[in-house]
Short mmCIF file of C-alpha atoms in Angstrom, two decimals:
data_model
loop_
_atom_site.label_atom_id
_atom_site.label_comp_id
_atom_site.label_asym_id
_atom_site.label_seq_id
_atom_site.Cartn_x
_atom_site.Cartn_y
_atom_site.Cartn_z
CA MET A 606 0.00 0.00 0.00
CA LYS A 607 1.40 3.33 -1.04
CA ILE A 608 0.50 6.16 1.31
CA VAL A 609 1.29 9.63 0.01
CA LEU A 610 1.57 12.44 2.53
CA CYS A 611 0.87 15.77 0.94
CA CYS A 612 1.94 19.05 2.46
CA ALA A 613 3.22 22.50 1.68
CA GLY A 614 6.69 21.01 1.29
CA GLY A 615 7.91 21.31 4.84
CA PHE A 616 10.05 19.20 7.10
CA SER A 617 7.26 18.33 9.52
CA THR A 618 5.43 16.02 7.12
CA THR A 619 8.57 13.93 6.76
CA MET A 620 8.60 13.64 10.56
CA LEU A 621 4.98 12.45 10.51
CA MET A 622 5.85 9.96 7.76
CA ASP A 623 8.70 8.61 9.90
CA SER A 624 6.29 8.24 12.82
CA MET A 625 3.93 6.24 10.58
CA LYS A 626 6.82 4.04 9.41
CA ASN A 627 7.77 3.38 13.05
CA THR A 628 4.18 2.42 13.82
CA VAL A 629 4.27 -0.21 11.07
CA LYS A 630 7.74 -1.38 12.12
CA ASN A 631 6.68 -1.83 15.75
CA SER A 632 3.36 -3.49 14.94
CA ALA A 633 2.82 -7.20 15.46
CA LYS A 634 0.08 -7.22 12.79
CA LEU A 635 1.49 -4.99 10.04
CA ASP A 636 4.37 -5.89 7.73
CA GLU A 637 6.81 -3.21 6.55
CA LYS A 638 6.99 -4.87 3.11
CA ASP A 639 3.30 -4.06 2.58
CA PHE A 640 3.80 -0.30 2.90
CA GLU A 641 5.45 2.48 0.98
CA PHE A 642 5.38 6.04 2.28
CA VAL A 643 6.12 9.16 0.27
CA ALA A 644 6.01 12.79 1.44
CA ILE A 645 5.52 15.35 -1.31
CA PRO A 646 4.54 18.98 -1.73
CA VAL A 647 0.98 19.42 -3.01
CA ASP A 648 2.34 20.98 -6.21
CA ILE A 649 3.63 17.60 -7.47
CA LEU A 650 0.64 15.48 -6.43
CA GLN A 651 -0.22 14.82 -10.09
CA SER A 652 3.06 12.93 -10.54
CA GLU A 653 2.29 10.49 -7.66
CA VAL A 654 -1.44 10.04 -8.04
CA GLU A 655 -1.44 7.00 -10.34
CA THR A 656 0.35 4.82 -7.79
CA CYS A 657 -1.25 6.26 -4.64
CA ASP A 658 -3.51 4.07 -2.49
CA VAL A 659 -4.33 6.65 0.19
CA LEU A 660 -3.62 10.38 0.36
CA VAL A 661 -2.82 11.99 3.70
CA ILE A 662 -3.32 15.75 3.66
CA GLY A 663 -1.51 17.93 6.18
CA PRO A 664 -3.60 20.52 8.03
CA GLN A 665 -1.56 23.35 6.54
CA ILE A 666 -2.97 22.57 3.07
CA ALA A 667 -6.50 21.47 4.00
CA HIS A 668 -7.72 24.67 2.36
CA LYS A 669 -6.43 23.31 -0.98
CA LEU A 670 -8.98 20.48 -1.07
CA ASP A 671 -10.71 22.10 -4.06
CA TYR A 672 -7.40 21.81 -5.92
CA ILE A 673 -6.68 18.24 -4.70
CA LYS A 674 -10.06 16.55 -5.28
CA PRO A 675 -10.08 16.85 -9.10
CA ILE A 676 -6.65 15.21 -9.15
CA ILE A 677 -7.51 12.20 -6.96
CA GLU A 678 -11.19 11.57 -7.76
CA PRO A 679 -10.63 10.02 -11.23
CA TYR A 680 -8.47 7.39 -9.48
CA ASN A 681 -10.92 6.87 -6.58
CA ILE A 682 -8.19 7.61 -4.06
CA PRO A 683 -9.43 7.97 -0.50
CA TYR A 684 -7.97 10.74 1.60
CA VAL A 685 -7.51 11.78 5.19
CA ILE A 686 -7.10 15.36 6.39
CA VAL A 687 -4.93 15.34 9.49
CA ASP A 688 -6.24 17.61 12.22
CA GLN A 689 -3.93 20.16 13.86
CA ASP A 690 -3.78 18.34 17.19
CA THR A 691 -2.81 14.97 15.72
CA TYR A 692 -0.31 16.65 13.41
CA GLY A 693 1.20 18.67 16.25
CA LYS A 694 1.75 15.49 18.26
CA MET A 695 3.25 13.76 15.20
CA ASP A 696 0.86 10.91 16.01
CA GLY A 697 1.69 8.56 13.16
CA ALA A 698 -0.33 5.71 14.68
CA THR A 699 -3.58 7.69 14.56
CA VAL A 700 -2.91 8.94 11.03
CA LEU A 701 -2.03 5.43 9.82
CA LYS A 702 -5.20 4.02 11.38
CA LYS A 703 -7.34 6.68 9.68
CA ALA A 704 -5.61 6.04 6.34
CA LEU A 705 -6.20 2.28 6.60
CA VAL A 706 -9.87 2.83 7.49
CA GLU A 707 -10.40 5.13 4.50
CA ARG A 708 -8.69 2.63 2.16
CA LYS A 709 -10.88 -0.18 3.51
CA LYS A 710 -14.03 1.94 3.01
CA ALA A 711 -12.99 2.67 -0.57
CA ASP A 712 -12.34 -1.02 -1.23
CA MET A 713 -15.77 -1.94 0.12
CA LYS A 714 -17.43 0.47 -2.33
CA LYS A 715 -15.93 -1.35 -5.33
#
């Protein structure tokens, strides 16, 4: 599963991505080989969209949803907008859980 974290291009999203990677690594149920994480600025989302399974949107670009939706909707990519509190705590476990739930919901709609 490829999870793309989309932000304004800052360092903090890479920190959140690392927290998500650590969650997978330390999990008894999840396998690192099943996950790929990429952190990108929103400006290059188009180049990653074809291989994206779930999009994680940082709170600092939540206002760009009108720009993001037309890019991801043709591919039926589910997305999660991370709230400020979760982002501030760099709570990768919560973000990963939300991403997995959204992917599962999307799969059930097929």
